[in-house]
Amino acid sequence: MKHRFISKRYWNSIATAMGESSSHLAEYDDVINFSLGDPDITTDERVIKAAFEDALNGHTHYTDFFGDRELRREICSYFLDEYQFPVKIEECMITTSGCHAMWLALEAILDDGDEVIIHEPYFTPYPQQIRLARGIPVVLETYENENFQVDPERLRALITNRTKAIVINTPNNPTGTCFSSETMTAIAEIAMAHDLLIIADDIYTKFSYEAPFIPMATLEGMRERTITIGSFSKDYAMTGWRIGYVIAPDYIVQTIKDINENNVFTAPSVSQRAALHALRLRESIQPPMIAEYQKRIRYAYERICQIPGMSVLPPRGSLYLFVNIKATGLSSEEVAQRILEEAHVLVLPGNAFGGCGEGYVRLAMTVSVEWTKEAFDRIEAMPLFQGLGAEDSLWQESSV
């Protein structure tokens, strides 16, 4: 919006479909919400009670500017136990969410005009987060017929003298892709050959269904050039607590701490205590939660495969299904709008995640199988999909 009291940087700012999604929930009283990756699962009761007790016992003040030392030590122990990857406490800082960690990392490393490569489809905030740090986002396209893997040659072709970093997100939001070991190794080799940083947005580490998750920082030669972004939001169903962290070389962490002193000082102390308890209880918290999401995403996949005009790759990771709707002949926004208006189901148009997302809609599997069944019953009954036959699905498969 143009206004003399608004910074000119934001005169052409446009809200994204993700940012506007909540406004659609009030349009109908029976909306089934597949829009945001906000689990319907409440944070484990033991975590809530333990954090409440900590608050009553005085954990209501600023913590260490790097974060609660007990939590940081626990994160270091976690990386050693889970990945046999030693992390020093000086290499770990607690942030107010993973999104905040990403902005702090970009602010710490970018000079004006530095370029950051992001693979598309991408998490919606990436381009603006880079611009907020005065960088330039550079888009690397990925495609469904390549399983949305990063192509090394296309990546190399984007590197210039101003390239500073590559952002990777696997398991991926929105596509659900998990990068293969070959893809990860190729990205690492390119980063080392061109002396680049990798910012690994590791938000869905527990939602890698085909193979165990491997952090980029653990690959040979990548420790000193990887900034790992972590979060408790999805792996522990703690979105509202707003707690994340950064793992990086100590000089980067020190710089991030200095920046954050002028931003929010420290992450909320009670939320940090909740994160500590969640980490310690992970072996009992996570398995049933992950099994529930796998059940939901498998059911949704099977339903999508039965609807003419829709297709999707088999579930590989994350909480999302990136559904191909090209056979409808309509745009992502048109299909998302019709699904809302006719089925009262809220999904996000794929172009919210960049140009490669056109022709798709994203579903976040954050509601029960019972409600997912109801949602797909409604979608399947829509005239849009009733009017498409098997030949449309065959055309669609041959076009991807």
mmCIF file with all atom_site columns, C-alpha atoms in Angstrom, residues 19-203:
data_model
loop_
_atom_site.group_PDB
_atom_site.id
_atom_site.type_symbol
_atom_site.label_atom_id
_atom_site.label_alt_id
_atom_site.label_comp_id
_atom_site.label_asym_id
_atom_site.label_entity_id
_atom_site.label_seq_id
_atom_site.pdbx_PDB_ins_code
_atom_site.Cartn_x
_atom_site.Cartn_y
_atom_site.Cartn_z
_atom_site.occupancy
_atom_site.B_iso_or_equiv
_atom_site.pdbx_formal_charge
_atom_site.auth_seq_id
_atom_site.auth_comp_id
_atom_site.auth_asym_id
_atom_site.auth_atom_id
_atom_site.pdbx_PDB_model_num
ATOM 1   C CA . GLY A 1 19  ? -0.776  -15.097 5.124   1.00 0.00 ? 19  GLY A CA 1
ATOM 2   C CA . GLU A 1 20  ? -4.382  -14.544 4.115   1.00 0.00 ? 20  GLU A CA 1
ATOM 3   C CA . SER A 1 21  ? -5.592  -18.098 4.697   1.00 0.00 ? 21  SER A CA 1
ATOM 4   C CA . SER A 1 22  ? -6.999  -17.489 8.172   1.00 0.00 ? 22  SER A CA 1
ATOM 5   C CA . SER A 1 23  ? -9.379  -14.856 6.826   1.00 0.00 ? 23  SER A CA 1
ATOM 6   C CA . HIS A 1 24  ? -11.158 -17.550 4.756   1.00 0.00 ? 24  HIS A CA 1
ATOM 7   C CA . LEU A 1 25  ? -12.012 -19.678 7.791   1.00 0.00 ? 25  LEU A CA 1
ATOM 8   C CA . ALA A 1 26  ? -14.891 -17.370 8.731   1.00 0.00 ? 26  ALA A CA 1
ATOM 9   C CA . GLU A 1 27  ? -16.512 -17.540 5.292   1.00 0.00 ? 27  GLU A CA 1
ATOM 10  C CA . TYR A 1 28  ? -18.340 -20.805 6.078   1.00 0.00 ? 28  TYR A CA 1
ATOM 11  C CA . ASP A 1 29  ? -19.179 -22.449 9.373   1.00 0.00 ? 29  ASP A CA 1
ATOM 12  C CA . ASP A 1 30  ? -18.070 -25.928 8.246   1.00 0.00 ? 30  ASP A CA 1
ATOM 13  C CA . VAL A 1 31  ? -14.683 -25.258 6.651   1.00 0.00 ? 31  VAL A CA 1
ATOM 14  C CA . ILE A 1 32  ? -12.171 -28.104 6.786   1.00 0.00 ? 32  ILE A CA 1
ATOM 15  C CA . ASN A 1 33  ? -8.757  -26.476 6.972   1.00 0.00 ? 33  ASN A CA 1
ATOM 16  C CA . PHE A 1 34  ? -5.856  -27.943 4.972   1.00 0.00 ? 34  PHE A CA 1
ATOM 17  C CA . SER A 1 35  ? -4.149  -24.555 4.575   1.00 0.00 ? 35  SER A CA 1
ATOM 18  C CA . LEU A 1 36  ? -1.494  -24.129 7.269   1.00 0.00 ? 36  LEU A CA 1
ATOM 19  C CA . GLY A 1 37  ? 0.950   -26.619 8.723   1.00 0.00 ? 37  GLY A CA 1
ATOM 20  C CA . ASP A 1 38  ? -0.433  -26.093 12.220  1.00 0.00 ? 38  ASP A CA 1
ATOM 21  C CA . PRO A 1 39  ? -1.098  -29.505 13.766  1.00 0.00 ? 39  PRO A CA 1
ATOM 22  C CA . ASP A 1 40  ? -4.474  -30.170 15.371  1.00 0.00 ? 40  ASP A CA 1
ATOM 23  C CA . ILE A 1 41  ? -2.481  -32.191 17.911  1.00 0.00 ? 41  ILE A CA 1
ATOM 24  C CA . THR A 1 42  ? -2.008  -30.262 21.144  1.00 0.00 ? 42  THR A CA 1
ATOM 25  C CA . THR A 1 43  ? 1.441   -30.119 22.715  1.00 0.00 ? 43  THR A CA 1
ATOM 26  C CA . ASP A 1 44  ? 1.977   -33.135 24.958  1.00 0.00 ? 44  ASP A CA 1
ATOM 27  C CA . GLU A 1 45  ? 0.326   -32.564 28.323  1.00 0.00 ? 45  GLU A CA 1
ATOM 28  C CA . ARG A 1 46  ? 3.490   -33.498 30.211  1.00 0.00 ? 46  ARG A CA 1
ATOM 29  C CA . VAL A 1 47  ? 5.393   -30.732 28.429  1.00 0.00 ? 47  VAL A CA 1
ATOM 30  C CA . ILE A 1 48  ? 2.706   -28.156 29.237  1.00 0.00 ? 48  ILE A CA 1
ATOM 31  C CA . LYS A 1 49  ? 2.563   -29.134 32.893  1.00 0.00 ? 49  LYS A CA 1
ATOM 32  C CA . ALA A 1 50  ? 6.346   -29.154 33.285  1.00 0.00 ? 50  ALA A CA 1
ATOM 33  C CA . ALA A 1 51  ? 6.664   -25.721 31.645  1.00 0.00 ? 51  ALA A CA 1
ATOM 34  C CA . PHE A 1 52  ? 3.863   -24.416 33.892  1.00 0.00 ? 52  PHE A CA 1
ATOM 35  C CA . GLU A 1 53  ? 5.694   -25.701 36.967  1.00 0.00 ? 53  GLU A CA 1
ATOM 36  C CA . ASP A 1 54  ? 8.898   -24.040 35.764  1.00 0.00 ? 54  ASP A CA 1
ATOM 37  C CA . ALA A 1 55  ? 7.026   -20.749 35.385  1.00 0.00 ? 55  ALA A CA 1
ATOM 38  C CA . LEU A 1 56  ? 5.691   -21.047 38.927  1.00 0.00 ? 56  LEU A CA 1
ATOM 39  C CA . ASN A 1 57  ? 9.255   -21.740 40.082  1.00 0.00 ? 57  ASN A CA 1
ATOM 40  C CA . GLY A 1 58  ? 10.574  -18.519 38.592  1.00 0.00 ? 58  GLY A CA 1
ATOM 41  C CA . HIS A 1 59  ? 11.389  -19.187 34.939  1.00 0.00 ? 59  HIS A CA 1
ATOM 42  C CA . THR A 1 60  ? 9.657   -15.969 33.870  1.00 0.00 ? 60  THR A CA 1
ATOM 43  C CA . HIS A 1 61  ? 12.715  -13.778 33.253  1.00 0.00 ? 61  HIS A CA 1
ATOM 44  C CA . TYR A 1 62  ? 15.185  -13.132 30.448  1.00 0.00 ? 62  TYR A CA 1
ATOM 45  C CA . THR A 1 63  ? 17.412  -16.086 29.807  1.00 0.00 ? 63  THR A CA 1
ATOM 46  C CA . ASP A 1 64  ? 21.041  -16.018 28.710  1.00 0.00 ? 64  ASP A CA 1
ATOM 47  C CA . PHE A 1 65  ? 21.175  -13.998 25.473  1.00 0.00 ? 65  PHE A CA 1
ATOM 48  C CA . PHE A 1 66  ? 22.201  -17.164 23.622  1.00 0.00 ? 66  PHE A CA 1
ATOM 49  C CA . GLY A 1 67  ? 19.274  -18.997 25.203  1.00 0.00 ? 67  GLY A CA 1
ATOM 50  C CA . ASP A 1 68  ? 18.595  -21.151 28.239  1.00 0.00 ? 68  ASP A CA 1
ATOM 51  C CA . ARG A 1 69  ? 21.901  -22.952 28.853  1.00 0.00 ? 69  ARG A CA 1
ATOM 52  C CA . GLU A 1 70  ? 20.153  -26.148 29.936  1.00 0.00 ? 70  GLU A CA 1
ATOM 53  C CA . LEU A 1 71  ? 18.177  -26.242 26.684  1.00 0.00 ? 71  LEU A CA 1
ATOM 54  C CA . ARG A 1 72  ? 21.263  -25.515 24.592  1.00 0.00 ? 72  ARG A CA 1
ATOM 55  C CA . ARG A 1 73  ? 23.156  -28.345 26.284  1.00 0.00 ? 73  ARG A CA 1
ATOM 56  C CA . GLU A 1 74  ? 20.210  -30.663 25.625  1.00 0.00 ? 74  GLU A CA 1
ATOM 57  C CA . ILE A 1 75  ? 20.188  -29.724 21.918  1.00 0.00 ? 75  ILE A CA 1
ATOM 58  C CA . CYS A 1 76  ? 23.922  -30.441 21.735  1.00 0.00 ? 76  CYS A CA 1
ATOM 59  C CA . SER A 1 77  ? 23.330  -33.842 23.343  1.00 0.00 ? 77  SER A CA 1
ATOM 60  C CA . TYR A 1 78  ? 20.495  -34.500 20.912  1.00 0.00 ? 78  TYR A CA 1
ATOM 61  C CA . PHE A 1 79  ? 22.721  -33.958 17.875  1.00 0.00 ? 79  PHE A CA 1
ATOM 62  C CA . LEU A 1 80  ? 25.338  -36.281 19.342  1.00 0.00 ? 80  LEU A CA 1
ATOM 63  C CA . ASP A 1 81  ? 22.790  -38.990 20.208  1.00 0.00 ? 81  ASP A CA 1
ATOM 64  C CA . GLU A 1 82  ? 20.757  -38.722 16.992  1.00 0.00 ? 82  GLU A CA 1
ATOM 65  C CA . TYR A 1 83  ? 23.440  -38.070 14.366  1.00 0.00 ? 83  TYR A CA 1
ATOM 66  C CA . GLN A 1 84  ? 26.761  -38.753 16.150  1.00 0.00 ? 84  GLN A CA 1
ATOM 67  C CA . PHE A 1 85  ? 27.513  -35.099 15.416  1.00 0.00 ? 85  PHE A CA 1
ATOM 68  C CA . PRO A 1 86  ? 29.218  -33.151 18.221  1.00 0.00 ? 86  PRO A CA 1
ATOM 69  C CA . VAL A 1 87  ? 27.990  -29.576 18.721  1.00 0.00 ? 87  VAL A CA 1
ATOM 70  C CA . LYS A 1 88  ? 29.590  -27.166 21.193  1.00 0.00 ? 88  LYS A CA 1
ATOM 71  C CA . ILE A 1 89  ? 27.308  -24.999 23.281  1.00 0.00 ? 89  ILE A CA 1
ATOM 72  C CA . GLU A 1 90  ? 28.938  -21.933 21.676  1.00 0.00 ? 90  GLU A CA 1
ATOM 73  C CA . GLU A 1 91  ? 27.627  -23.178 18.318  1.00 0.00 ? 91  GLU A CA 1
ATOM 74  C CA . CYS A 1 92  ? 23.980  -23.189 19.438  1.00 0.00 ? 92  CYS A CA 1
ATOM 75  C CA . MET A 1 93  ? 21.536  -20.337 19.983  1.00 0.00 ? 93  MET A CA 1
ATOM 76  C CA . ILE A 1 94  ? 17.807  -20.352 20.783  1.00 0.00 ? 94  ILE A CA 1
ATOM 77  C CA . THR A 1 95  ? 15.520  -18.188 18.638  1.00 0.00 ? 95  THR A CA 1
ATOM 78  C CA . THR A 1 96  ? 11.911  -17.076 18.625  1.00 0.00 ? 96  THR A CA 1
ATOM 79  C CA . SER A 1 97  ? 10.838  -19.661 15.996  1.00 0.00 ? 97  SER A CA 1
ATOM 80  C CA . GLY A 1 98  ? 12.530  -21.152 12.953  1.00 0.00 ? 98  GLY A CA 1
ATOM 81  C CA . CYS A 1 99  ? 11.390  -18.199 10.812  1.00 0.00 ? 99  CYS A CA 1
ATOM 82  C CA . HIS A 1 100 ? 13.155  -15.837 13.195  1.00 0.00 ? 100 HIS A CA 1
ATOM 83  C CA . ALA A 1 101 ? 16.259  -18.028 13.023  1.00 0.00 ? 101 ALA A CA 1
ATOM 84  C CA . MET A 1 102 ? 16.229  -17.794 9.234   1.00 0.00 ? 102 MET A CA 1
ATOM 85  C CA . TRP A 1 103 ? 16.009  -13.992 9.250   1.00 0.00 ? 103 TRP A CA 1
ATOM 86  C CA . LEU A 1 104 ? 18.773  -13.716 11.870  1.00 0.00 ? 104 LEU A CA 1
ATOM 87  C CA . ALA A 1 105 ? 21.037  -16.002 9.818   1.00 0.00 ? 105 ALA A CA 1
ATOM 88  C CA . LEU A 1 106 ? 20.439  -14.018 6.631   1.00 0.00 ? 106 LEU A CA 1
ATOM 89  C CA . GLU A 1 107 ? 20.974  -10.725 8.456   1.00 0.00 ? 107 GLU A CA 1
ATOM 90  C CA . ALA A 1 108 ? 24.262  -12.043 9.850   1.00 0.00 ? 108 ALA A CA 1
ATOM 91  C CA . ILE A 1 109 ? 25.785  -13.194 6.553   1.00 0.00 ? 109 ILE A CA 1
ATOM 92  C CA . LEU A 1 110 ? 24.471  -10.942 3.774   1.00 0.00 ? 110 LEU A CA 1
ATOM 93  C CA . ASP A 1 111 ? 25.917  -7.738  2.401   1.00 0.00 ? 111 ASP A CA 1
ATOM 94  C CA . ASP A 1 112 ? 23.677  -5.509  0.309   1.00 0.00 ? 112 ASP A CA 1
ATOM 95  C CA . GLY A 1 113 ? 23.109  -7.154  -3.063  1.00 0.00 ? 113 GLY A CA 1
ATOM 96  C CA . ASP A 1 114 ? 24.357  -10.613 -2.101  1.00 0.00 ? 114 ASP A CA 1
ATOM 97  C CA . GLU A 1 115 ? 22.449  -13.418 -3.815  1.00 0.00 ? 115 GLU A CA 1
ATOM 98  C CA . VAL A 1 116 ? 20.822  -16.381 -2.099  1.00 0.00 ? 116 VAL A CA 1
ATOM 99  C CA . ILE A 1 117 ? 19.636  -19.366 -4.126  1.00 0.00 ? 117 ILE A CA 1
ATOM 100 C CA . ILE A 1 118 ? 16.314  -20.935 -3.098  1.00 0.00 ? 118 ILE A CA 1
ATOM 101 C CA . HIS A 1 119 ? 14.844  -24.029 -4.742  1.00 0.00 ? 119 HIS A CA 1
ATOM 102 C CA . GLU A 1 120 ? 11.301  -23.616 -6.012  1.00 0.00 ? 120 GLU A CA 1
ATOM 103 C CA . PRO A 1 121 ? 8.592   -24.465 -5.010  1.00 0.00 ? 121 PRO A CA 1
ATOM 104 C CA . TYR A 1 122 ? 9.750   -22.828 -1.767  1.00 0.00 ? 122 TYR A CA 1
ATOM 105 C CA . PHE A 1 123 ? 8.445   -21.943 1.685   1.00 0.00 ? 123 PHE A CA 1
ATOM 106 C CA . THR A 1 124 ? 6.526   -18.735 1.020   1.00 0.00 ? 124 THR A CA 1
ATOM 107 C CA . PRO A 1 125 ? 8.503   -16.340 3.293   1.00 0.00 ? 125 PRO A CA 1
ATOM 108 C CA . TYR A 1 126 ? 11.961  -17.086 1.821   1.00 0.00 ? 126 TYR A CA 1
ATOM 109 C CA . PRO A 1 127 ? 12.111  -14.360 -0.861  1.00 0.00 ? 127 PRO A CA 1
ATOM 110 C CA . GLN A 1 128 ? 10.968  -11.580 1.437   1.00 0.00 ? 128 GLN A CA 1
ATOM 111 C CA . GLN A 1 129 ? 13.172  -12.796 4.295   1.00 0.00 ? 129 GLN A CA 1
ATOM 112 C CA . ILE A 1 130 ? 16.153  -12.488 1.954   1.00 0.00 ? 130 ILE A CA 1
ATOM 113 C CA . ARG A 1 131 ? 15.057  -9.026  0.811   1.00 0.00 ? 131 ARG A CA 1
ATOM 114 C CA . LEU A 1 132 ? 14.593  -7.906  4.432   1.00 0.00 ? 132 LEU A CA 1
ATOM 115 C CA . ALA A 1 133 ? 18.293  -8.680  4.899   1.00 0.00 ? 133 ALA A CA 1
ATOM 116 C CA . ARG A 1 134 ? 19.023  -6.636  1.718   1.00 0.00 ? 134 ARG A CA 1
ATOM 117 C CA . GLY A 1 135 ? 19.838  -9.724  -0.302  1.00 0.00 ? 135 GLY A CA 1
ATOM 118 C CA . ILE A 1 136 ? 18.552  -10.875 -3.673  1.00 0.00 ? 136 ILE A CA 1
ATOM 119 C CA . PRO A 1 137 ? 16.617  -14.163 -3.945  1.00 0.00 ? 137 PRO A CA 1
ATOM 120 C CA . VAL A 1 138 ? 17.584  -16.302 -6.944  1.00 0.00 ? 138 VAL A CA 1
ATOM 121 C CA . VAL A 1 139 ? 15.156  -19.062 -7.881  1.00 0.00 ? 139 VAL A CA 1
ATOM 122 C CA . LEU A 1 140 ? 16.253  -22.592 -8.776  1.00 0.00 ? 140 LEU A CA 1
ATOM 123 C CA . GLU A 1 141 ? 13.363  -24.436 -10.416 1.00 0.00 ? 141 GLU A CA 1
ATOM 124 C CA . THR A 1 142 ? 12.560  -28.057 -9.584  1.00 0.00 ? 142 THR A CA 1
ATOM 125 C CA . TYR A 1 143 ? 9.986   -30.254 -11.290 1.00 0.00 ? 143 TYR A CA 1
ATOM 126 C CA . GLU A 1 144 ? 7.599   -33.056 -10.485 1.00 0.00 ? 144 GLU A CA 1
ATOM 127 C CA . ASN A 1 145 ? 8.950   -35.333 -13.225 1.00 0.00 ? 145 ASN A CA 1
ATOM 128 C CA . GLU A 1 146 ? 12.313  -35.111 -11.411 1.00 0.00 ? 146 GLU A CA 1
ATOM 129 C CA . ASN A 1 147 ? 10.671  -35.758 -8.025  1.00 0.00 ? 147 ASN A CA 1
ATOM 130 C CA . PHE A 1 148 ? 11.383  -32.105 -7.182  1.00 0.00 ? 148 PHE A CA 1
ATOM 131 C CA . GLN A 1 149 ? 15.061  -32.941 -6.629  1.00 0.00 ? 149 GLN A CA 1
ATOM 132 C CA . VAL A 1 150 ? 17.648  -30.186 -7.142  1.00 0.00 ? 150 VAL A CA 1
ATOM 133 C CA . ASP A 1 151 ? 19.404  -30.541 -10.488 1.00 0.00 ? 151 ASP A CA 1
ATOM 134 C CA . PRO A 1 152 ? 23.149  -29.887 -9.939  1.00 0.00 ? 152 PRO A CA 1
ATOM 135 C CA . GLU A 1 153 ? 23.720  -28.416 -13.405 1.00 0.00 ? 153 GLU A CA 1
ATOM 136 C CA . ARG A 1 154 ? 20.859  -25.926 -13.069 1.00 0.00 ? 154 ARG A CA 1
ATOM 137 C CA . LEU A 1 155 ? 22.217  -25.014 -9.634  1.00 0.00 ? 155 LEU A CA 1
ATOM 138 C CA . ARG A 1 156 ? 25.732  -24.378 -10.956 1.00 0.00 ? 156 ARG A CA 1
ATOM 139 C CA . ALA A 1 157 ? 24.334  -22.198 -13.747 1.00 0.00 ? 157 ALA A CA 1
ATOM 140 C CA . LEU A 1 158 ? 22.820  -19.792 -11.207 1.00 0.00 ? 158 LEU A CA 1
ATOM 141 C CA . ILE A 1 159 ? 26.021  -19.135 -9.263  1.00 0.00 ? 159 ILE A CA 1
ATOM 142 C CA . THR A 1 160 ? 27.614  -15.705 -9.751  1.00 0.00 ? 160 THR A CA 1
ATOM 143 C CA . ASN A 1 161 ? 30.284  -13.644 -8.011  1.00 0.00 ? 161 ASN A CA 1
ATOM 144 C CA . ARG A 1 162 ? 27.545  -12.322 -5.693  1.00 0.00 ? 162 ARG A CA 1
ATOM 145 C CA . THR A 1 163 ? 26.193  -15.705 -4.617  1.00 0.00 ? 163 THR A CA 1
ATOM 146 C CA . LYS A 1 164 ? 26.603  -16.050 -0.858  1.00 0.00 ? 164 LYS A CA 1
ATOM 147 C CA . ALA A 1 165 ? 24.414  -18.959 0.176   1.00 0.00 ? 165 ALA A CA 1
ATOM 148 C CA . ILE A 1 166 ? 22.045  -21.731 -0.864  1.00 0.00 ? 166 ILE A CA 1
ATOM 149 C CA . VAL A 1 167 ? 18.920  -22.438 1.195   1.00 0.00 ? 167 VAL A CA 1
ATOM 150 C CA . ILE A 1 168 ? 17.813  -26.068 1.278   1.00 0.00 ? 168 ILE A CA 1
ATOM 151 C CA . ASN A 1 169 ? 14.629  -27.455 2.813   1.00 0.00 ? 169 ASN A CA 1
ATOM 152 C CA . THR A 1 170 ? 14.258  -31.217 3.090   1.00 0.00 ? 170 THR A CA 1
ATOM 153 C CA . PRO A 1 171 ? 11.844  -32.826 3.908   1.00 0.00 ? 171 PRO A CA 1
ATOM 154 C CA . ASN A 1 172 ? 10.280  -30.091 1.856   1.00 0.00 ? 172 ASN A CA 1
ATOM 155 C CA . ASN A 1 173 ? 7.445   -27.677 2.354   1.00 0.00 ? 173 ASN A CA 1
ATOM 156 C CA . PRO A 1 174 ? 5.400   -27.638 0.098   1.00 0.00 ? 174 PRO A CA 1
ATOM 157 C CA . THR A 1 175 ? 6.260   -30.641 -2.101  1.00 0.00 ? 175 THR A CA 1
ATOM 158 C CA . GLY A 1 176 ? 6.992   -33.284 0.535   1.00 0.00 ? 176 GLY A CA 1
ATOM 159 C CA . THR A 1 177 ? 10.221  -34.181 -1.273  1.00 0.00 ? 177 THR A CA 1
ATOM 160 C CA . CYS A 1 178 ? 13.133  -35.656 0.655   1.00 0.00 ? 178 CYS A CA 1
ATOM 161 C CA . PHE A 1 179 ? 16.433  -34.970 -1.058  1.00 0.00 ? 179 PHE A CA 1
ATOM 162 C CA . SER A 1 180 ? 18.337  -38.121 -1.920  1.00 0.00 ? 180 SER A CA 1
ATOM 163 C CA . SER A 1 181 ? 21.840  -38.691 -0.599  1.00 0.00 ? 181 SER A CA 1
ATOM 164 C CA . GLU A 1 182 ? 23.073  -38.059 -4.151  1.00 0.00 ? 182 GLU A CA 1
ATOM 165 C CA . THR A 1 183 ? 21.322  -34.692 -4.246  1.00 0.00 ? 183 THR A CA 1
ATOM 166 C CA . MET A 1 184 ? 22.680  -33.709 -0.835  1.00 0.00 ? 184 MET A CA 1
ATOM 167 C CA . THR A 1 185 ? 26.215  -34.705 -1.793  1.00 0.00 ? 185 THR A CA 1
ATOM 168 C CA . ALA A 1 186 ? 26.004  -32.799 -5.083  1.00 0.00 ? 186 ALA A CA 1
ATOM 169 C CA . ILE A 1 187 ? 24.810  -29.641 -3.319  1.00 0.00 ? 187 ILE A CA 1
ATOM 170 C CA . ALA A 1 188 ? 27.602  -29.970 -0.748  1.00 0.00 ? 188 ALA A CA 1
ATOM 171 C CA . GLU A 1 189 ? 30.249  -30.390 -3.447  1.00 0.00 ? 189 GLU A CA 1
ATOM 172 C CA . ILE A 1 190 ? 28.979  -27.314 -5.292  1.00 0.00 ? 190 ILE A CA 1
ATOM 173 C CA . ALA A 1 191 ? 29.000  -25.270 -2.067  1.00 0.00 ? 191 ALA A CA 1
ATOM 174 C CA . MET A 1 192 ? 32.595  -26.266 -1.342  1.00 0.00 ? 192 MET A CA 1
ATOM 175 C CA . ALA A 1 193 ? 33.751  -25.699 -4.920  1.00 0.00 ? 193 ALA A CA 1
ATOM 176 C CA . HIS A 1 194 ? 32.317  -22.161 -4.956  1.00 0.00 ? 194 HIS A CA 1
ATOM 177 C CA . ASP A 1 195 ? 32.989  -21.343 -1.277  1.00 0.00 ? 195 ASP A CA 1
ATOM 178 C CA . LEU A 1 196 ? 29.307  -20.894 -0.413  1.00 0.00 ? 196 LEU A CA 1
ATOM 179 C CA . LEU A 1 197 ? 27.291  -21.254 2.759   1.00 0.00 ? 197 LEU A CA 1
ATOM 180 C CA . ILE A 1 198 ? 24.352  -23.630 3.071   1.00 0.00 ? 198 ILE A CA 1
ATOM 181 C CA . ILE A 1 199 ? 21.382  -22.621 5.205   1.00 0.00 ? 199 ILE A CA 1
ATOM 182 C CA . ALA A 1 200 ? 19.639  -25.896 6.001   1.00 0.00 ? 200 ALA A CA 1
ATOM 183 C CA . ASP A 1 201 ? 16.015  -25.278 6.990   1.00 0.00 ? 201 ASP A CA 1
ATOM 184 C CA . ASP A 1 202 ? 15.612  -28.520 8.944   1.00 0.00 ? 202 ASP A CA 1
ATOM 185 C CA . ILE A 1 203 ? 12.042  -28.137 10.183  1.00 0.00 ? 203 ILE A CA 1
#
